[in-house]
Amino acid sequence: MRNALVTGGSRGIGRAISLTLARQGFHIIINYKSNKLEAENTRKLVEEIGSTAEIMQFDVASKTDVESKLEAWKKNNEGEYIEALVNNAGIRKDGLLVFMTDEDWSDVLNTNLNGFFFTTRYLIKDMMTNKFGRIVNVVSLSGIKGLPGQTNYSAAKAAVIGATKALGQEVARKKITVNAVAPGFISTDMTEDLEEKDFKAIIPMKRFGKPEEVSEVVGFLVSDKATYITGEVISVNGGLYT
Ligand code: NAP
C-alpha cells in the first residue's frame, strides 16, 4: 500500500489532489480541520474511483494535534509509512497591513507556514529511513509576486517557497523530492467572494482555474515521471505575470 496524506483534503484543491493521487493508486489520508462531512464526501469520491481512503482530523497549526494523530496512525499501520505528503491546508485573512490585527497575522502564518513545518518534520523521518518520499507544497502566486491586502498570506507562502528550496537540497540524496505548486485564482470556497469577471482583464486566459488543473501538476510531481525535479516552484495561473 502506498500512502499519501493530503492536508486540507476535504474541499477545493485538496479534494482534487486526493482524487488525482487516488487515480495514481495511492491510499489517501484525507486531513481536515472541522468539515467532517466534506472530508467523508472526498473519501466516498476516492472509493468511487476504486481506491481506498480514510479521514484524519487535525489542525495543521497545532504541533501536538499533528504529532499525536500521525503517531496514532503509525501505531495502527505497523510497517507502513506515508511516502507522499501534500501540504495543501491553507487560509487567507486579507486586509491592509496598516489595519491588520495580531490575530489575522498569526492565524495565517500558523496555518500556512507552521502547518507545513509540523507535518513535514514529523513525516520526513520515515521518508529518510525508507530512502524515498515526495513532498508537494501548495503555495500561491501571492507568495511569488506579493499581492496588496495579503501581506500575511504573501509572507507565509513566500516562506514556504524558501523552505521548499532549502529542504529539497537537504534530502535530495535520500531520493526525497520537495516541490511547490503555485496556483493563481482557482474556483474554490476560498475565492467565492471574488467576482471572476472582475479579474478577466488581468488573467491572460480570461478565467479562473479549476482545482483539477492544479491537482494534475501535483500528481505529476508525486509520480515516477518527476524523479529529477526538486526545489522547484511550478505556477498554475493562466498566464498571470509572476
Ligand atoms: P478551501 O476551498 O478554502 O479549502 C481549504 C482546505 O484547508 C479545507 O479542506 C480546510 O479544511 C483545510 N484547512 C484550513 N485550515 C486548516 C487547518 N488549520 N488544519 C487542517 N486543515 C485546514 O481552499 P482552496 O482554495 O482549496 O486552497 C487550498 C490551498 O491552495 C491553500 O493552501 C491555498 O492557500 C492555496 N491556494 C488557493 C488558491 C485559490 O485561488 N483557491 C490560490 C492560490 C493558492 P475544512 O474543510 O475542515 O475547513
Coordinates of N, CA, C and O and ligand atoms in Angstrom, one line a residue, residues 7-15 31-36 38-39 57-62 87-92 110-112 138-142 153 157 181-191 194 208 211 214, ligand 1:
T7 N -3.2 17.3 3.3 CA -3.8 18.2 4.3 C -4.8 19.1 3.6 O -4.7 19.5 2.5
G8 N -5.9 19.4 4.3 CA -7.0 20.1 3.7 C -7.6 19.4 2.5 O -7.9 20.0 1.5
G9 N -7.8 18.1 2.7 CA -8.3 17.3 1.6 C -9.8 17.3 1.5 O -10.4 16.6 0.6
S10 N -10.5 18.0 2.4 CA -11.9 17.9 2.5 C -12.6 18.7 1.4 O -13.8 18.4 1.0
R11 N -11.9 19.7 0.9 CA -12.6 20.6 -0.1 C -11.6 21.1 -1.2 O -10.4 20.9 -1.0
G12 N -12.2 21.8 -2.2 CA -11.4 22.6 -3.1 C -10.2 21.8 -3.8 O -10.4 20.7 -4.3
I13 N -9.1 22.5 -3.8 CA -7.9 21.9 -4.4 C -7.5 20.6 -3.8 O -7.1 19.7 -4.4
G14 N -7.6 20.6 -2.4 CA -7.2 19.4 -1.7 C -8.0 18.1 -2.1 O -7.5 17.0 -2.2
R15 N -9.3 18.4 -2.3 CA -10.2 17.3 -2.8 C -9.7 16.8 -4.2 O -9.6 15.6 -4.4
N31 N -6.9 14.7 5.3 CA -6.9 15.6 6.6 C -7.9 16.7 6.4 O -8.2 17.2 5.3
Y32 N -8.6 17.1 7.5 CA -9.4 18.2 7.5 C -9.4 18.9 8.9 O -8.8 18.2 9.8
K33 N -9.9 20.1 9.0 CA -9.9 20.7 10.3 C -11.2 20.6 11.0 O -11.3 20.2 12.1
S34 N -12.3 21.0 10.3 CA -13.6 21.0 11.0 C -14.7 20.4 10.2 O -15.8 20.1 10.7
N35 N -14.5 20.3 8.9 CA -15.6 19.9 8.0 C -15.6 18.4 7.7 O -15.3 17.9 6.6
K36 N -16.1 17.7 8.7 CA -16.0 16.2 8.6 C -16.9 15.7 7.4 O -16.5 14.7 6.7
E38 N -17.6 17.1 4.6 CA -16.9 17.2 3.3 C -15.7 16.2 3.1 O -15.4 15.7 2.1
A39 N -15.1 16.0 4.3 CA -14.0 15.0 4.3 C -14.5 13.6 3.9 O -14.0 12.9 3.1
Q57 N -8.8 13.9 11.2 CA -8.9 15.3 11.7 C -7.7 15.8 12.4 O -7.2 15.1 13.3
F58 N -7.1 16.9 12.0 CA -6.2 17.6 12.9 C -6.0 19.0 12.4 O -6.3 19.3 11.2
D59 N -5.7 19.9 13.3 CA -5.4 21.3 12.9 C -3.9 21.4 12.6 O -3.1 21.2 13.5
V60 N -3.5 21.7 11.4 CA -2.1 21.7 11.0 C -1.3 22.7 11.8 O -0.1 22.6 11.9
A61 N -2.0 23.7 12.3 CA -1.3 24.8 13.1 C -1.0 24.3 14.5 O -0.3 25.0 15.3
S62 N -1.5 23.1 14.9 CA -1.2 22.7 16.3 C -0.2 21.5 16.3 O -0.5 20.4 15.8
N87 N 1.2 19.3 1.4 CA 0.8 20.3 2.3 C 0.0 21.4 1.6 O 0.4 22.3 0.9
N88 N -1.3 21.1 1.7 CA -2.3 21.9 1.0 C -3.2 22.8 1.9 O -3.7 23.8 1.4
A89 N -3.3 22.4 3.1 CA -4.2 23.2 4.0 C -3.8 24.6 4.1 O -2.6 24.9 4.2
G90 N -4.8 25.5 3.9 CA -4.4 26.9 3.9 C -5.6 27.8 4.2 O -6.8 27.4 3.9
I91 N -5.4 29.0 4.7 CA -6.4 30.0 4.9 C -5.9 31.4 4.4 O -4.7 31.6 4.4
R92 N -6.8 32.3 4.1 CA -6.4 33.7 4.0 C -7.3 34.6 4.8 O -8.5 34.3 5.1
N110 N 0.4 30.8 11.1 CA 0.4 29.5 11.8 C -0.2 28.4 11.0 O 0.4 27.2 11.0
T111 N -1.2 28.6 10.2 CA -1.8 27.6 9.3 C -0.9 27.3 8.1 O -0.5 26.2 7.8
N112 N -0.6 28.4 7.4 CA 0.1 28.2 6.1 C 1.6 27.8 6.2 O 2.1 27.1 5.4
V138 N 1.5 23.3 -1.5 CA 0.7 24.2 -2.3 C 0.9 25.6 -1.8 O 0.5 26.0 -0.7
V139 N 1.5 26.4 -2.6 CA 1.8 27.8 -2.2 C 0.8 28.8 -3.0 O -0.3 28.4 -3.1
S140 N 1.3 29.8 -3.6 CA 0.4 30.8 -4.2 C 1.2 31.8 -5.1 O 2.3 32.1 -4.7
L141 N 0.5 32.3 -6.1 CA 1.0 33.4 -6.8 C 1.4 34.6 -5.8 O 2.3 35.3 -6.0
S142 N 0.5 34.7 -4.8 CA 0.7 35.7 -3.8 C 2.1 35.6 -3.1 O 2.6 36.7 -2.7
Y153 N -0.5 36.6 4.1 CA -0.6 35.4 3.2 C 0.6 35.3 2.3 O 1.2 34.3 2.1
K157 N 3.3 32.2 2.3 CA 3.6 31.4 1.1 C 5.0 31.6 0.6 O 5.6 30.6 0.2
V181 N 3.7 24.0 -5.8 CA 2.9 24.4 -6.9 C 2.2 25.7 -6.5 O 1.7 25.8 -5.4
A182 N 2.2 26.7 -7.4 CA 1.7 28.0 -7.0 C 0.5 28.3 -7.9 O 0.7 28.8 -9.0
P183 N -0.7 28.1 -7.4 CA -1.9 28.5 -8.1 C -2.1 30.0 -8.2 O -1.6 30.7 -7.3
G184 N -2.8 30.4 -9.3 CA -3.2 31.8 -9.3 C -4.6 31.8 -8.7 O -4.8 31.4 -7.6
F185 N -5.6 32.3 -9.5 CA -7.0 32.3 -9.0 C -7.7 31.0 -9.4 O -7.9 30.7 -10.6
I186 N -8.1 30.2 -8.4 CA -8.8 28.9 -8.7 C -10.2 29.0 -8.1 O -10.3 29.4 -6.9
S187 N -11.2 28.4 -8.8 CA -12.5 28.4 -8.3 C -12.7 27.4 -7.1 O -12.8 26.2 -7.4
T188 N -12.7 27.9 -5.9 CA -13.0 27.1 -4.7 C -13.7 28.0 -3.7 O -13.9 29.2 -4.0
D189 N -14.0 27.4 -2.5 CA -14.6 28.2 -1.5 C -13.8 29.4 -1.1 O -14.3 30.5 -0.7
M190 N -12.4 29.2 -1.2 CA -11.5 30.3 -0.8 C -11.7 31.6 -1.7 O -11.4 32.7 -1.2
T191 N -12.1 31.4 -2.9 CA -12.3 32.5 -3.8 C -13.7 32.9 -4.1 O -14.0 33.6 -5.0
L194 N -14.8 36.4 -4.6 CA -14.2 37.2 -5.7 C -15.0 37.0 -7.0 O -15.5 35.9 -7.3
F208 N -10.9 31.9 -14.2 CA -10.2 31.3 -13.0 C -9.9 29.8 -13.4 O -10.5 29.2 -14.3
P211 N -9.8 23.3 -9.8 CA -8.9 22.6 -8.9 C -8.2 21.5 -9.6 O -7.0 21.2 -9.3
V214 N -4.8 22.2 -11.1 CA -3.7 22.3 -10.1 C -3.3 20.8 -9.7 O -2.2 20.4 -9.6
Ligands
NAP1 P1 -10.6 26.0 0.5 O1 -11.5 25.5 -0.5 O2 -10.9 27.1 1.4 O3 -10.2 24.7 1.4 C1 -9.3 24.8 2.5 C2 -9.0 23.4 3.0 O4 -7.9 23.6 4.0 C3 -10.1 22.7 3.6 O5 -10.0 21.4 3.4 C4 -9.9 23.0 5.1 O6 -10.5 22.1 6.0 C5 -8.4 23.0 5.2 N1 -7.9 23.7 6.3 C6 -7.9 25.0 6.6 N2 -7.3 25.3 7.8 C7 -6.8 24.1 8.2 C8 -6.1 23.7 9.4 N3 -5.7 24.6 10.3 N4 -5.8 22.4 9.6 C9 -6.2 21.5 8.7 N5 -6.9 21.8 7.5 C10 -7.2 23.1 7.3 O7 -9.2 26.4 -0.1 P2 -8.5 26.0 -1.5 O8 -8.8 27.1 -2.5 O9 -8.8 24.6 -1.9 O10 -7.0 26.1 -1.1 C11 -6.1 25.0 -1.0 C12 -4.7 25.6 -0.9 O11 -4.4 26.3 -2.1 C13 -4.4 26.6 0.2 O12 -3.1 26.4 0.7 C14 -4.5 27.9 -0.5 O13 -3.7 28.9 0.2 C15 -3.9 27.5 -1.9 N6 -4.3 28.5 -2.9 C16 -5.6 28.6 -3.3 C17 -5.9 29.5 -4.4 C18 -7.3 29.7 -4.9 O14 -7.5 30.6 -5.7 N7 -8.3 28.9 -4.4 C19 -4.8 30.2 -5.0 C20 -3.5 30.0 -4.6 C21 -3.3 29.2 -3.5 P3 -12.1 22.2 6.5 O15 -12.9 21.7 5.3 O16 -12.1 21.2 7.6 O17 -12.3 23.6 6.8

